[in-house]
CSV table of C-alpha atoms in Angstrom, one decimal:
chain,number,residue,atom,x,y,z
A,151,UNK,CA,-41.0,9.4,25.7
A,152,UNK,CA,-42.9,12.3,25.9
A,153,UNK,CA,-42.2,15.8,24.4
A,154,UNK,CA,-41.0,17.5,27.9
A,155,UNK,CA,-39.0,14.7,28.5
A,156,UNK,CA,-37.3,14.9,24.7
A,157,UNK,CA,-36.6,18.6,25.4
A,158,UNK,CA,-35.1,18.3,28.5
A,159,UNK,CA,-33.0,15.6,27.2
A,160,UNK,CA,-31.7,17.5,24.6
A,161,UNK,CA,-30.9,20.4,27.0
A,162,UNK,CA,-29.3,20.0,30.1
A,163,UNK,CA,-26.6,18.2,29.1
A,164,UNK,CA,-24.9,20.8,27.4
A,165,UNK,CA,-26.7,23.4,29.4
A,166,UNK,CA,-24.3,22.1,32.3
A,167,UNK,CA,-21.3,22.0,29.9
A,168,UNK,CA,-21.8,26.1,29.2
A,169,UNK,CA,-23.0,27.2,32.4
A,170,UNK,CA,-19.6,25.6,34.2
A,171,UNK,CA,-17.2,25.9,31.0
A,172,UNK,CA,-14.0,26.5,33.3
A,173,UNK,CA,-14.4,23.2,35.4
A,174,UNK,CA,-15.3,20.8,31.9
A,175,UNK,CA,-12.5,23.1,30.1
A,176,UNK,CA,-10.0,21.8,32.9
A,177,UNK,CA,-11.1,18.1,32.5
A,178,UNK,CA,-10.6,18.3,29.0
A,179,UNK,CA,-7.4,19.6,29.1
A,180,UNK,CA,-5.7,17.0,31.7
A,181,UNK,CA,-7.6,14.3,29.3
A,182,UNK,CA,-5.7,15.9,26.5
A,183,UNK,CA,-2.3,16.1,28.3
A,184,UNK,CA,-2.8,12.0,28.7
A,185,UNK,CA,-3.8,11.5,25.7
A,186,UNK,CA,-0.9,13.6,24.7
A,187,UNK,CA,1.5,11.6,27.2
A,188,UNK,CA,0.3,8.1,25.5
A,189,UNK,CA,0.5,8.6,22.1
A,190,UNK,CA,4.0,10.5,23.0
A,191,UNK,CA,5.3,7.1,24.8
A,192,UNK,CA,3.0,4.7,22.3
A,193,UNK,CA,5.3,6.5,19.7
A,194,UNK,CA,8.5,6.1,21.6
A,195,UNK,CA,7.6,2.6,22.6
A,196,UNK,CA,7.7,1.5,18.6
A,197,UNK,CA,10.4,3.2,17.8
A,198,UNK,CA,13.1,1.8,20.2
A,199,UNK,CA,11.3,-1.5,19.7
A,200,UNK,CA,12.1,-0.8,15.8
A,201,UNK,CA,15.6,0.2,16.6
A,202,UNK,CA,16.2,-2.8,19.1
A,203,UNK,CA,14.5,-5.9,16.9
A,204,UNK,CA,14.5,-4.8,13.5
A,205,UNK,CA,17.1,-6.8,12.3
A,206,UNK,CA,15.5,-10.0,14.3
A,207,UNK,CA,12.3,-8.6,12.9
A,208,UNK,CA,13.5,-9.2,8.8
A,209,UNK,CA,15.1,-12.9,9.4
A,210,UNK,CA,13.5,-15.4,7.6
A,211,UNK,CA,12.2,-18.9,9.1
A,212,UNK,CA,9.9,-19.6,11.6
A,213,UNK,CA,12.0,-19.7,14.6
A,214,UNK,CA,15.5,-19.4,16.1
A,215,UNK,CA,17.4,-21.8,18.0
A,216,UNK,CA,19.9,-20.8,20.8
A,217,UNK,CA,21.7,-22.4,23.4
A,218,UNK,CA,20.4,-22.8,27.1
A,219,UNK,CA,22.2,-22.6,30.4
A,220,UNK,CA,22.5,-24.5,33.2
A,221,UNK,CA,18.9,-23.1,34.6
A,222,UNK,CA,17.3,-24.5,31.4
A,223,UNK,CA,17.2,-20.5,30.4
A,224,UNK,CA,17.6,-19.3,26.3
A,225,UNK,CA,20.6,-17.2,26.1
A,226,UNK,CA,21.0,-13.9,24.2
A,227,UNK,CA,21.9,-13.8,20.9
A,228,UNK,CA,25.1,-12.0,21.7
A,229,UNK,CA,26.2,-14.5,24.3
A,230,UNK,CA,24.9,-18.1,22.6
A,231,UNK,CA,27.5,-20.5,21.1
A,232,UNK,CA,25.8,-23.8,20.2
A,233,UNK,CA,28.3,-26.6,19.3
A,234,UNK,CA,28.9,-29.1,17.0
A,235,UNK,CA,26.5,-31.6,18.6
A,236,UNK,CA,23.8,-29.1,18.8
A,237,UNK,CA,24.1,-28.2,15.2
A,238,UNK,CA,24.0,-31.3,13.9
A,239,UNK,CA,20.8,-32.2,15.9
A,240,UNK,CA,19.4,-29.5,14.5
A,241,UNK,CA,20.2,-29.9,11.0
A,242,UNK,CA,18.6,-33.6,11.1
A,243,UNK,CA,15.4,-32.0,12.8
A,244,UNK,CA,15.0,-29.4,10.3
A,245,UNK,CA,17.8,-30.0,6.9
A,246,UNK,CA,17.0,-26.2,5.9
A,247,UNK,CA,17.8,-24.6,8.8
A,248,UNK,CA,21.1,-22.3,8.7
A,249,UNK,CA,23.7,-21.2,11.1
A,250,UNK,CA,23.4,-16.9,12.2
A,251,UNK,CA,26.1,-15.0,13.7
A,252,UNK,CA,25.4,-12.1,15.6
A,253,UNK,CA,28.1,-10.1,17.8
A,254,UNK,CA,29.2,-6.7,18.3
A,255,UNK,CA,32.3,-5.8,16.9
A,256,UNK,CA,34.1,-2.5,15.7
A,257,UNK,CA,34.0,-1.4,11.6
A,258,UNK,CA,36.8,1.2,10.8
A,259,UNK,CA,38.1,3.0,8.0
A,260,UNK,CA,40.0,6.2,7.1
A,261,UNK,CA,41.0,5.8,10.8
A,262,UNK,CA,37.3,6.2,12.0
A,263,UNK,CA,35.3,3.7,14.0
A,264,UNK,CA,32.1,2.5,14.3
A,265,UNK,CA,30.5,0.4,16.4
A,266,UNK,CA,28.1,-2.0,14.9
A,267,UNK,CA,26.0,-5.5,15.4
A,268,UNK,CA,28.3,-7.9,13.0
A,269,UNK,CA,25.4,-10.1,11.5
A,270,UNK,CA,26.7,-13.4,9.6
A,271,UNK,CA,24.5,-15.7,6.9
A,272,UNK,CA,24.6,-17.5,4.6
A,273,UNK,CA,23.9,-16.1,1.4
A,274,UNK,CA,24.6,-12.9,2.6
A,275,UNK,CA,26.8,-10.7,-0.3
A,276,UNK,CA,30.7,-11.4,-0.4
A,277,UNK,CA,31.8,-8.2,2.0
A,278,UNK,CA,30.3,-5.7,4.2
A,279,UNK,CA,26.8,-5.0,3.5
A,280,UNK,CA,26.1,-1.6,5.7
A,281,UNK,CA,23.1,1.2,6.2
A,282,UNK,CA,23.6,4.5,5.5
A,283,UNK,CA,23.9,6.0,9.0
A,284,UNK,CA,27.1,3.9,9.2
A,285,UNK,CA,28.6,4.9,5.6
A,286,UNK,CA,28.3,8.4,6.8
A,287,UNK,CA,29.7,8.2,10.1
A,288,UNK,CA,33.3,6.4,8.5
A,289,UNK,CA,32.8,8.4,4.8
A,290,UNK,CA,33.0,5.4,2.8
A,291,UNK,CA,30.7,4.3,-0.4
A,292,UNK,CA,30.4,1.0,-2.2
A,293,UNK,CA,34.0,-0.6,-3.0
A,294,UNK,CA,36.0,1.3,-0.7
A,295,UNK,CA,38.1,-1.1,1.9
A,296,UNK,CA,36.8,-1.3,5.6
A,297,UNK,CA,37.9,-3.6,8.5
A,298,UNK,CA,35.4,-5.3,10.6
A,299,UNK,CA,36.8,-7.1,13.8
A,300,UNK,CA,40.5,-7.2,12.4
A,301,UNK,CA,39.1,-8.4,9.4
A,302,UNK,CA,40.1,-6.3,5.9
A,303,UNK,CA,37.4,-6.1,3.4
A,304,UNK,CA,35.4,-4.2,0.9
A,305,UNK,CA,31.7,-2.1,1.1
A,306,UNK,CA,29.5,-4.9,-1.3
A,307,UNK,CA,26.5,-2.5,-0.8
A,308,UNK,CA,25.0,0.2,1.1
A,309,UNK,CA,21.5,-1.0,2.1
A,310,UNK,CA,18.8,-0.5,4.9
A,311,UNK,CA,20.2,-3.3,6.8
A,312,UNK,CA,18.1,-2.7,10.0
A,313,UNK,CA,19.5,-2.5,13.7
A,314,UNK,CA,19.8,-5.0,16.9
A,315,UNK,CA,20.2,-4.0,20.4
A,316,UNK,CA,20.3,-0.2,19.4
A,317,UNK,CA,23.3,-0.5,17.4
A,318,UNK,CA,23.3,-0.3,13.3
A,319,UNK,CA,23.6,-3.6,11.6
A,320,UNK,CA,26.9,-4.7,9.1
A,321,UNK,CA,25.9,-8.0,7.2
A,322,UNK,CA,28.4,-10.3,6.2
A,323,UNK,CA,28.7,-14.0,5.0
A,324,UNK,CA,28.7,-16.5,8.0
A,325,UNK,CA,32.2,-17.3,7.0
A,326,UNK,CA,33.6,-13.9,7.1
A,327,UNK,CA,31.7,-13.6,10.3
A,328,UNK,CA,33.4,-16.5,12.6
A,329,UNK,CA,36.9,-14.6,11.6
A,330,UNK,CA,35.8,-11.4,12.3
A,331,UNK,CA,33.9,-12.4,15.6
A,332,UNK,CA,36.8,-14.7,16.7
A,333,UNK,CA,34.4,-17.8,17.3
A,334,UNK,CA,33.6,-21.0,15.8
A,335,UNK,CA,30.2,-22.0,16.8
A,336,UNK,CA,27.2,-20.1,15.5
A,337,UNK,CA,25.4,-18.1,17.6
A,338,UNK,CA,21.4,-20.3,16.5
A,339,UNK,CA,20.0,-22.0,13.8
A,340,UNK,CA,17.2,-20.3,11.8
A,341,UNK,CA,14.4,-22.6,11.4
A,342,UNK,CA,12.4,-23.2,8.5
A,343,UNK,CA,10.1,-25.4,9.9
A,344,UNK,CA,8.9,-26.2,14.6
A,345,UNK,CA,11.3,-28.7,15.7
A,346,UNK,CA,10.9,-30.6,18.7
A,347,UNK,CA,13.5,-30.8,21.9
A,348,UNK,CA,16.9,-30.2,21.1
A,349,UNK,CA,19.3,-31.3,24.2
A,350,UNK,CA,21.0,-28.1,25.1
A,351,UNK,CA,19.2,-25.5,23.0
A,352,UNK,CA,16.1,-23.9,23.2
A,353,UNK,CA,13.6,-23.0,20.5
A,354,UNK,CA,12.2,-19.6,20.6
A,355,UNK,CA,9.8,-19.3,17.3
A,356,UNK,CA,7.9,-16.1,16.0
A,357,UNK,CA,7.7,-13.1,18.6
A,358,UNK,CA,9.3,-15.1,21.0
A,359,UNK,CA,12.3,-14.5,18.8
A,360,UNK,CA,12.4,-10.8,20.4
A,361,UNK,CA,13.1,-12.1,24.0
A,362,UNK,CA,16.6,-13.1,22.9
A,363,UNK,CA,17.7,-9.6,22.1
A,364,UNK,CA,19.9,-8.5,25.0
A,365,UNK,CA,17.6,-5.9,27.4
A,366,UNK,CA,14.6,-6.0,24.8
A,367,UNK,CA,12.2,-7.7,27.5
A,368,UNK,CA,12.9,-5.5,30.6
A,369,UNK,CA,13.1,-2.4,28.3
A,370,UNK,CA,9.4,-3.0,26.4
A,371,UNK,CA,8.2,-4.2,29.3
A,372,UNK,CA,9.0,-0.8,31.3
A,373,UNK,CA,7.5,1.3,28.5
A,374,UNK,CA,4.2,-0.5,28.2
A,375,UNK,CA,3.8,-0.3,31.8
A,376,UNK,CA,4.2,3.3,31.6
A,377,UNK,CA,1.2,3.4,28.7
A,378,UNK,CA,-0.9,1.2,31.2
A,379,UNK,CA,-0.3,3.5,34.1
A,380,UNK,CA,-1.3,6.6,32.2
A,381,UNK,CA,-4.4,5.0,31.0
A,382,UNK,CA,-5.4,3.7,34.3
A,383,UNK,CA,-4.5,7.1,35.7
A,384,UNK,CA,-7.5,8.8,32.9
A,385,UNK,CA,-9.4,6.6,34.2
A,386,UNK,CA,-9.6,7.2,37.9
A,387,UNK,CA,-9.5,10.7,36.9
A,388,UNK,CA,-12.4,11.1,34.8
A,389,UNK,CA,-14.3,8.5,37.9
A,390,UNK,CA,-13.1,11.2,40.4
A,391,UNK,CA,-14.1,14.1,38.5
A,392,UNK,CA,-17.7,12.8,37.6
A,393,UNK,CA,-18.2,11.6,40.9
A,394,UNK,CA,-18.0,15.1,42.5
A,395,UNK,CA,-19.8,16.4,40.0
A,396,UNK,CA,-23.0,14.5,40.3
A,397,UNK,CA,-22.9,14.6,43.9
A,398,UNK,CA,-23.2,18.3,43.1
A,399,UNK,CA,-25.7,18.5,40.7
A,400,UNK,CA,-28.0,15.8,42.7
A,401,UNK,CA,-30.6,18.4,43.8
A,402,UNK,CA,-31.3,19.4,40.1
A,403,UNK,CA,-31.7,15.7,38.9
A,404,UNK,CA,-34.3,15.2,41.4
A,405,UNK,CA,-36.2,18.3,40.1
A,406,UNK,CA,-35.9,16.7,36.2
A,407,UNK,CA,-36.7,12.9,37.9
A,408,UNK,CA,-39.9,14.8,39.6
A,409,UNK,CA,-40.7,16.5,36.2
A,410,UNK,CA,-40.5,12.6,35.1
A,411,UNK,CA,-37.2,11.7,33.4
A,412,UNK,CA,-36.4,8.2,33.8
A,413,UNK,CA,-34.0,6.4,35.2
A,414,UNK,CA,-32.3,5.9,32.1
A,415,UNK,CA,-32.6,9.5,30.8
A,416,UNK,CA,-30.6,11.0,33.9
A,417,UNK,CA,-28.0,7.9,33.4
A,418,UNK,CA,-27.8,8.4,29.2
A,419,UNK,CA,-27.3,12.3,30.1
A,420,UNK,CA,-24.7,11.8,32.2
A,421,UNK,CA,-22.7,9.5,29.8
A,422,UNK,CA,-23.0,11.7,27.2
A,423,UNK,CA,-21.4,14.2,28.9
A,424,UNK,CA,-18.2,12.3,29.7
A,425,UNK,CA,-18.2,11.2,26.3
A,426,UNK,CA,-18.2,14.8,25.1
A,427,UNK,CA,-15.6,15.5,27.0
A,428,UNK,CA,-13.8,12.4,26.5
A,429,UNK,CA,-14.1,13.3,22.8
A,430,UNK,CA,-12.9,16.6,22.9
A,431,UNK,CA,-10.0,15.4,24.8
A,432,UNK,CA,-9.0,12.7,23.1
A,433,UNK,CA,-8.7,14.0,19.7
A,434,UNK,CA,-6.9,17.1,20.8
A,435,UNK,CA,-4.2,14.9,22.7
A,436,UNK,CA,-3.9,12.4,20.2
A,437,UNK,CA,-3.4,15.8,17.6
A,438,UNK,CA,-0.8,17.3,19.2
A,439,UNK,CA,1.3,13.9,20.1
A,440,UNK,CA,1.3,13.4,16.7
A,441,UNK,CA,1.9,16.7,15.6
A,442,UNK,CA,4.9,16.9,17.9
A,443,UNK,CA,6.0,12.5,17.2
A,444,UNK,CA,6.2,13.8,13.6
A,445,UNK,CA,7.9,16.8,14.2
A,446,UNK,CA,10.9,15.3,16.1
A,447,UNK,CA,10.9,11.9,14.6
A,448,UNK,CA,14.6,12.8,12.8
A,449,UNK,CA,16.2,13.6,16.8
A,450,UNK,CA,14.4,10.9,18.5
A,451,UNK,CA,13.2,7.1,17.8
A,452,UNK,CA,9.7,7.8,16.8
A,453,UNK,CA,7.4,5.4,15.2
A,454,UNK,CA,3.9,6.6,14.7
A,455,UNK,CA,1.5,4.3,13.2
A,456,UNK,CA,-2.4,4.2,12.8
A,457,UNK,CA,-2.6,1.0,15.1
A,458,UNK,CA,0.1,2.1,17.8
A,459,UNK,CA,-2.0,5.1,18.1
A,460,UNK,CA,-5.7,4.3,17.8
A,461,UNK,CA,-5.6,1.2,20.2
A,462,UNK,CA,-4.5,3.0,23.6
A,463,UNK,CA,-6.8,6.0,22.7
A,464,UNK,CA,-9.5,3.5,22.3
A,465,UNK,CA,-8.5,2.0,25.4
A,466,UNK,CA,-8.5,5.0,27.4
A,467,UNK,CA,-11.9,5.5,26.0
A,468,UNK,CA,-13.4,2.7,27.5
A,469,UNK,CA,-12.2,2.8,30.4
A,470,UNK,CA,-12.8,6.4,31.1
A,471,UNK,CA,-16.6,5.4,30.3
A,472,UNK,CA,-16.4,2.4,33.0
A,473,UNK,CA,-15.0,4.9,35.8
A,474,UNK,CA,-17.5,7.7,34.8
A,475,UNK,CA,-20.6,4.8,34.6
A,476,UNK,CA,-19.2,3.7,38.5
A,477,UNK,CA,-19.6,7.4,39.9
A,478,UNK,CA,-22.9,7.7,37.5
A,479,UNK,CA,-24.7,5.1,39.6
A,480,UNK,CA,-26.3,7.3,42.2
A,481,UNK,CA,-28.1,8.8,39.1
A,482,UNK,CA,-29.8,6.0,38.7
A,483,UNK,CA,-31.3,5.8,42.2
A,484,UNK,CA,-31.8,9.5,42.8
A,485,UNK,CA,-35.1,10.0,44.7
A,486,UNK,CA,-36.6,13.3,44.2
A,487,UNK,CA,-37.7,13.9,47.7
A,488,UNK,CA,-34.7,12.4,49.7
A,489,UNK,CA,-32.5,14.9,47.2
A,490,UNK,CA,-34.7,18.0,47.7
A,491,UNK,CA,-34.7,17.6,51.4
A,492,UNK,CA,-30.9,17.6,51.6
């Protein structure tokens, strides 16, 4: 490479950036206002997730077992009874495995309610087990008397006890649970162990676990869509905005190709420039989602992790590169004379 070549390389790029500040300011501040958007939902998106599965989240064993209708189907937690038979079939497939209650049912006291997902194990603690949002709402501590589903009986403990289905989790002993829930049958089997075919039941074991939670699918699946949409919107818009912006700048690429840049040079100057701005962009989005995710993370359901955040950014950073590379290609075949002539 020879010295002009190294000079002008070093140049233009950013010569472009200062001379037309306004138009890159403006692409870097709908970047941000993406970037801002996706950690914002990525945020939101863990959170309900947290406050939908938790509880699911924290069982032990490898799987869960619930009944199936009649289109072969796993039902819900909420709505799944498996019978006798099924039970028993289970507990020859896998002699560890044991029964899990979970409905929603009503915990009052001092003539307050609350409305809570009624969890039953075994070895769960004699009692109600409850989180502290719930001990608030009814002002009880541990020992005083509650009633859960008709059933009187005492606060054992007041414990992060997770959620399911948006609704704050009381833990009691499976026993305690079939009274309080008015049923019989279990609602699945936690396994300790992959089973095969159970007639009547299906087996839903590690993540799949999730899908049993009423509304969890649909209501994931809506918010991840939304995160994909965003970052295929950054995308297109970072293409768009390149691609006008080299058609514009054509005639003074063909006066650097005719001083004798390369190929390469135009195409490596061009990329840096999106990823300057992509940069720039990125982090100041990704700064002020988080600044404002943290800030409101007591009113709303925020999670913010390292990982929920860095992989859609990252994302969004590759595939901005890919759209501006597509509307970079007429760099890379810019004739001097054909551009100067326009």
């Amino acid at each position: 490479m020879g010295s002009t070549e190294m000079e002008v390389q070093m140049y233009i790029g950013w010569r472009e950036i200062r001379r037309s500040a306004g138009k890159f300011g403006l692409m870097v501040g709908v970047i941000a206002l993406l970037a801002f958007l996706v950690v914002m939902l990525s945020a939101l998106t863990a959170g309900l997730g947290w406050q939908s599965s938790s509880a699911v989240q924290r069982l032990p064993g490898v799987g869960l077992i619930v009944q199936r209708d009649a289109g072969g189907t796993p039902v819900n937690l909420v709505d799944s009874r498996l019978d006798e038979t099924v039970v028993a079939q289970v507990g020859e497939a896998d002699p560890q495995a044991r029964p899990l209650g979970i409905a929603m049912a009503g915990l009052s006291a001092r003539h307050l309610d609350a409305a809570v997902a009624l969890v039953g194990r075994e070895g769960a603690a004699p009692g109600v087990t409850i989180n502290a949002a719930t001990a608030s709402t009814l002002g009880v501590r541990v020992g005083d008397p509650v009633s859960v589903g008709g059933v009187s009986t005492t606060v054992t403990a007041i414990a992060d006890t997770a959620m399911f289905a948006h609704a704050q989790v009381a833990e009691v002993p499976i026993a305690v649970w079939r009274v309080a829930a008015h049923r019989t049958e279990p609602s699945a089997m936690i396994l300790t162990r992959e089973v095969g075919p159970i007639s009547g039941a299906s087996t839903a074991i590690g993540g799949s676990r999730l899908n049993l939670i009423p509304g969890y699918a649909s209501e994931h699946g809506s918010l991840l869509l939304i995160q994909g949409l965003l970052v295929v919107i950054a995308a297109v818009v970072v293409g768009a905005f390149f691609a006008v912006w080299t058609s514009q700048r054509l005639v003074g690429l063909a006066v650097v190709r005719a001083m004798g840049a390369g190929r390469g040079y135009l195409l490596a100057d061009g990329l840096g420039q999106v990823a300057a701005i992509l940069a720039v962009g990125l982090v100041l989005g990704t700064a002020a989602g988080g600044g404002l995710a943290g800030a409101v993370a007591g009113v709303v359901p925020i999670s913010l992790t390292a990982s929920g955040v860095a992989l859609p950014v990252a994302i969004m950073a590759v595939l901005g590169l890919v759209g501006a590379l597509l509307a970079l290609r007429p760099l890379t075949s810019v004739d001097p004379l054909t551009a100067l002539n326009r």
